[in-house]
């Protein structure tokens, strides 16, 4: 097996153009498992760990541009305030060793329906920046996942970065597993509230062939919050609204029965997680400082 080791982004793209069959390796926490089990024997590995550009993040044009090679530990330590949904998901990944090695770009490269980065990337409207010697393009996260463990990358492309809007409001992530750590999600869910844009974002994990948004649930909740003046009043959410949101999230899933859980359990779990994460996010919205100076909980017009 050839081992290609570029030391710059340009070199990495040139190597991928010359050897499109070369398998990129970042943290190796997916790739090495596959090699060790002999599930996959690529002709060449393209080691990306010496490409400095992939290990950097910056605020650019109102978004965080997160280099594909940034580890979960760094997301948690350096960006927990700006990307709370992604950081919450990152805290649930594997163990400290996996969080130190594993990268957000690697999670996207693997494109497992159970990958923990996907729900927050979907809920926040993130985009994936990919590149080849032919040029760069951005792909909305919602279009990046094309099937079970398949993504929209062309053979000569690499993931450069993930472009994520910093949180405009509360975000929450929840994951069901058979234990609290070192567990692949049975189902997961992320919600992102944007009180400024008055939008609701969602992301469902491990409950369909690909990670996906619950678009009808997003529209329903954003409309209901608007109609009842709840963004302004920050009053408690009507129980029926929370319940309906949960049902709409559940309806967006298309899970299967497998070794980790049944489709019925996943659907049920998603409705519960949707209700809980919405309630947690709304509680934190109620307790946060009001942008217009209106004290939290004051009824509209009051
Ligand atoms: C013990 C253990 C526990 C785990 N727990 C979790 C968990 O709780 N949640 C979870 O989501 N995952 C978990 N994983 C899976 C894995 O850690 C994650 O998917 C991680 O994000 C992979 O990142 P990596 O950098 O190690 O990727 P790698 O293994 O290096 O690569 C993964 C895939 O992405 C491709 N790739 C990597 N970088 C790029 C790039 N820049 N451009 C194009 N393709 C690229 C590779 O070719 C490969 O196909 C676990 C793995 C192990 C071994």
mmCIF file of C-alpha atoms in Angstrom, residues 52-200:
data_model
loop_
_atom_site.group_PDB
_atom_site.id
_atom_site.type_symbol
_atom_site.label_atom_id
_atom_site.label_comp_id
_atom_site.label_asym_id
_atom_site.label_seq_id
_atom_site.Cartn_x
_atom_site.Cartn_y
_atom_site.Cartn_z
ATOM 1 C CA UNK A 52 -1.638 22.803 8.231
ATOM 2 C CA UNK A 53 -4.564 24.469 6.406
ATOM 3 C CA UNK A 54 -6.920 21.694 7.541
ATOM 4 C CA UNK A 55 -6.145 22.272 11.212
ATOM 5 C CA UNK A 56 -7.226 25.920 11.321
ATOM 6 C CA UNK A 57 -10.504 27.682 11.987
ATOM 7 C CA UNK A 58 -11.456 31.338 11.560
ATOM 8 C CA UNK A 59 -14.501 33.613 11.583
ATOM 9 C CA UNK A 60 -15.104 34.498 7.926
ATOM 10 C CA UNK A 61 -18.013 36.392 6.355
ATOM 11 C CA UNK A 62 -20.192 35.909 9.418
ATOM 12 C CA UNK A 63 -19.545 32.167 9.635
ATOM 13 C CA UNK A 64 -17.043 29.929 11.332
ATOM 14 C CA UNK A 65 -14.844 28.231 8.745
ATOM 15 C CA UNK A 66 -13.838 25.042 10.487
ATOM 16 C CA UNK A 67 -10.911 23.214 8.886
ATOM 17 C CA UNK A 68 -11.852 19.605 8.112
ATOM 18 C CA UNK A 69 -8.955 18.310 10.255
ATOM 19 C CA UNK A 70 -10.123 19.924 13.507
ATOM 20 C CA UNK A 71 -10.671 17.398 16.280
ATOM 21 C CA UNK A 72 -13.697 17.067 18.524
ATOM 22 C CA UNK A 73 -11.578 18.131 21.509
ATOM 23 C CA UNK A 74 -10.741 21.400 19.783
ATOM 24 C CA UNK A 75 -14.382 22.050 18.849
ATOM 25 C CA UNK A 76 -15.299 21.588 22.515
ATOM 26 C CA UNK A 77 -12.394 23.647 23.914
ATOM 27 C CA UNK A 78 -12.243 26.439 21.346
ATOM 28 C CA UNK A 79 -15.738 26.806 19.884
ATOM 29 C CA UNK A 80 -18.209 25.654 22.528
ATOM 30 C CA UNK A 81 -19.576 29.193 22.868
ATOM 31 C CA UNK A 82 -20.078 29.858 19.143
ATOM 32 C CA UNK A 83 -21.038 26.369 17.983
ATOM 33 C CA UNK A 84 -22.858 24.957 21.017
ATOM 34 C CA UNK A 85 -24.855 22.304 19.116
ATOM 35 C CA UNK A 86 -21.756 20.862 17.449
ATOM 36 C CA UNK A 87 -19.803 21.033 20.720
ATOM 37 C CA UNK A 88 -22.590 19.184 22.573
ATOM 38 C CA UNK A 89 -22.541 16.471 19.930
ATOM 39 C CA UNK A 90 -18.725 16.364 20.051
ATOM 40 C CA UNK A 91 -18.834 15.743 23.817
ATOM 41 C CA UNK A 92 -20.816 12.551 23.193
ATOM 42 C CA UNK A 93 -18.331 11.112 20.667
ATOM 43 C CA UNK A 94 -16.393 8.013 21.742
ATOM 44 C CA UNK A 95 -13.820 8.551 24.474
ATOM 45 C CA UNK A 96 -11.179 11.229 25.132
ATOM 46 C CA UNK A 97 -8.776 9.360 22.804
ATOM 47 C CA UNK A 98 -11.326 9.294 19.973
ATOM 48 C CA UNK A 99 -12.227 12.946 20.561
ATOM 49 C CA UNK A 100 -8.518 13.876 20.388
ATOM 50 C CA UNK A 101 -7.949 12.069 17.078
ATOM 51 C CA UNK A 102 -11.363 12.096 15.376
ATOM 52 C CA UNK A 103 -12.249 15.060 13.176
ATOM 53 C CA UNK A 104 -15.393 16.715 11.906
ATOM 54 C CA UNK A 105 -14.146 16.255 8.332
ATOM 55 C CA UNK A 106 -13.654 12.540 9.014
ATOM 56 C CA UNK A 107 -17.224 12.254 10.275
ATOM 57 C CA UNK A 108 -18.410 13.817 6.997
ATOM 58 C CA UNK A 109 -16.068 11.637 4.946
ATOM 59 C CA UNK A 110 -17.440 8.514 6.622
ATOM 60 C CA UNK A 111 -21.025 9.834 6.190
ATOM 61 C CA UNK A 112 -22.460 7.253 8.565
ATOM 62 C CA UNK A 113 -26.158 7.923 9.250
ATOM 63 C CA UNK A 114 -25.189 7.630 12.934
ATOM 64 C CA UNK A 115 -22.348 10.200 12.847
ATOM 65 C CA UNK A 116 -22.827 12.704 15.643
ATOM 66 C CA UNK A 117 -21.756 15.829 13.746
ATOM 67 C CA UNK A 118 -24.512 15.562 11.180
ATOM 68 C CA UNK A 119 -27.594 16.638 13.204
ATOM 69 C CA UNK A 120 -25.979 19.909 14.390
ATOM 70 C CA UNK A 121 -24.591 20.646 10.919
ATOM 71 C CA UNK A 122 -28.079 20.162 9.456
ATOM 72 C CA UNK A 123 -29.829 22.134 12.190
ATOM 73 C CA UNK A 124 -27.526 25.129 11.774
ATOM 74 C CA UNK A 125 -27.659 25.208 7.969
ATOM 75 C CA UNK A 126 -23.932 24.464 7.641
ATOM 76 C CA UNK A 127 -22.212 24.042 4.289
ATOM 77 C CA UNK A 128 -19.351 21.741 3.364
ATOM 78 C CA UNK A 129 -16.504 23.314 1.404
ATOM 79 C CA UNK A 130 -14.888 20.780 -0.889
ATOM 80 C CA UNK A 131 -12.049 21.242 -3.364
ATOM 81 C CA UNK A 132 -9.984 19.619 -6.085
ATOM 82 C CA UNK A 133 -7.383 20.903 -8.513
ATOM 83 C CA UNK A 134 -10.420 21.905 -10.627
ATOM 84 C CA UNK A 135 -11.545 24.407 -7.982
ATOM 85 C CA UNK A 136 -13.651 24.692 -4.823
ATOM 86 C CA UNK A 137 -17.415 24.445 -4.269
ATOM 87 C CA UNK A 138 -19.742 24.491 -1.283
ATOM 88 C CA UNK A 139 -22.440 21.913 -0.664
ATOM 89 C CA UNK A 140 -25.254 22.467 1.857
ATOM 90 C CA UNK A 141 -24.989 19.790 4.573
ATOM 91 C CA UNK A 142 -28.511 18.661 3.625
ATOM 92 C CA UNK A 143 -27.258 17.761 0.124
ATOM 93 C CA UNK A 144 -23.940 16.283 1.216
ATOM 94 C CA UNK A 145 -25.265 12.922 2.422
ATOM 95 C CA UNK A 146 -26.315 10.865 -0.590
ATOM 96 C CA UNK A 147 -26.858 7.394 0.908
ATOM 97 C CA UNK A 148 -25.738 5.065 3.679
ATOM 98 C CA UNK A 149 -22.038 5.959 4.156
ATOM 99 C CA UNK A 150 -22.049 7.831 0.846
ATOM 100 C CA UNK A 151 -21.451 11.506 0.229
ATOM 101 C CA UNK A 152 -21.371 14.031 -2.593
ATOM 102 C CA UNK A 153 -17.571 14.112 -3.012
ATOM 103 C CA UNK A 154 -16.195 13.492 -6.499
ATOM 104 C CA UNK A 155 -13.276 11.011 -6.630
ATOM 105 C CA UNK A 156 -10.684 13.791 -6.941
ATOM 106 C CA UNK A 157 -12.201 16.010 -4.215
ATOM 107 C CA UNK A 158 -11.284 16.505 -0.565
ATOM 108 C CA UNK A 159 -13.226 18.193 2.223
ATOM 109 C CA UNK A 160 -11.527 21.494 2.984
ATOM 110 C CA UNK A 161 -13.739 22.977 5.684
ATOM 111 C CA UNK A 162 -17.193 23.249 7.155
ATOM 112 C CA UNK A 163 -18.895 26.664 7.128
ATOM 113 C CA UNK A 164 -21.169 27.054 10.135
ATOM 114 C CA UNK A 165 -23.142 30.114 11.220
ATOM 115 C CA UNK A 166 -22.365 30.957 14.850
ATOM 116 C CA UNK A 167 -25.334 30.321 17.126
ATOM 117 C CA UNK A 168 -27.929 33.107 17.055
ATOM 118 C CA UNK A 169 -29.894 31.441 19.864
ATOM 119 C CA UNK A 170 -30.079 28.287 21.939
ATOM 120 C CA UNK A 171 -29.074 24.925 20.477
ATOM 121 C CA UNK A 172 -29.495 21.476 21.992
ATOM 122 C CA UNK A 173 -28.373 17.981 21.043
ATOM 123 C CA UNK A 174 -29.587 14.660 22.369
ATOM 124 C CA UNK A 175 -28.450 11.117 21.607
ATOM 125 C CA UNK A 176 -29.886 7.768 22.614
ATOM 126 C CA UNK A 177 -27.438 4.928 23.114
ATOM 127 C CA UNK A 178 -27.242 1.772 25.107
ATOM 128 C CA UNK A 179 -24.854 3.485 27.543
ATOM 129 C CA UNK A 180 -23.520 6.968 28.153
ATOM 130 C CA UNK A 181 -20.072 6.789 26.536
ATOM 131 C CA UNK A 182 -18.379 4.975 23.637
ATOM 132 C CA UNK A 183 -21.668 4.383 21.940
ATOM 133 C CA UNK A 184 -22.981 4.678 18.411
ATOM 134 C CA UNK A 185 -26.262 6.578 18.368
ATOM 135 C CA UNK A 186 -29.453 4.527 18.252
ATOM 136 C CA UNK A 187 -31.029 7.841 17.314
ATOM 137 C CA UNK A 188 -30.019 11.468 17.786
ATOM 138 C CA UNK A 189 -31.540 14.899 17.361
ATOM 139 C CA UNK A 190 -30.404 18.518 17.298
ATOM 140 C CA UNK A 191 -32.444 21.709 17.444
ATOM 141 C CA UNK A 192 -31.234 25.245 16.744
ATOM 142 C CA UNK A 193 -33.469 28.215 17.525
ATOM 143 C CA UNK A 194 -32.764 31.526 15.822
ATOM 144 C CA UNK A 195 -34.841 34.232 17.521
ATOM 145 C CA UNK A 196 -33.343 36.912 15.245
ATOM 146 C CA UNK A 197 -34.170 35.198 11.937
ATOM 147 C CA UNK A 198 -37.208 33.574 13.641
ATOM 148 C CA UNK A 199 -36.298 30.180 12.282
ATOM 149 C CA UNK A 200 -36.036 26.705 13.705
#
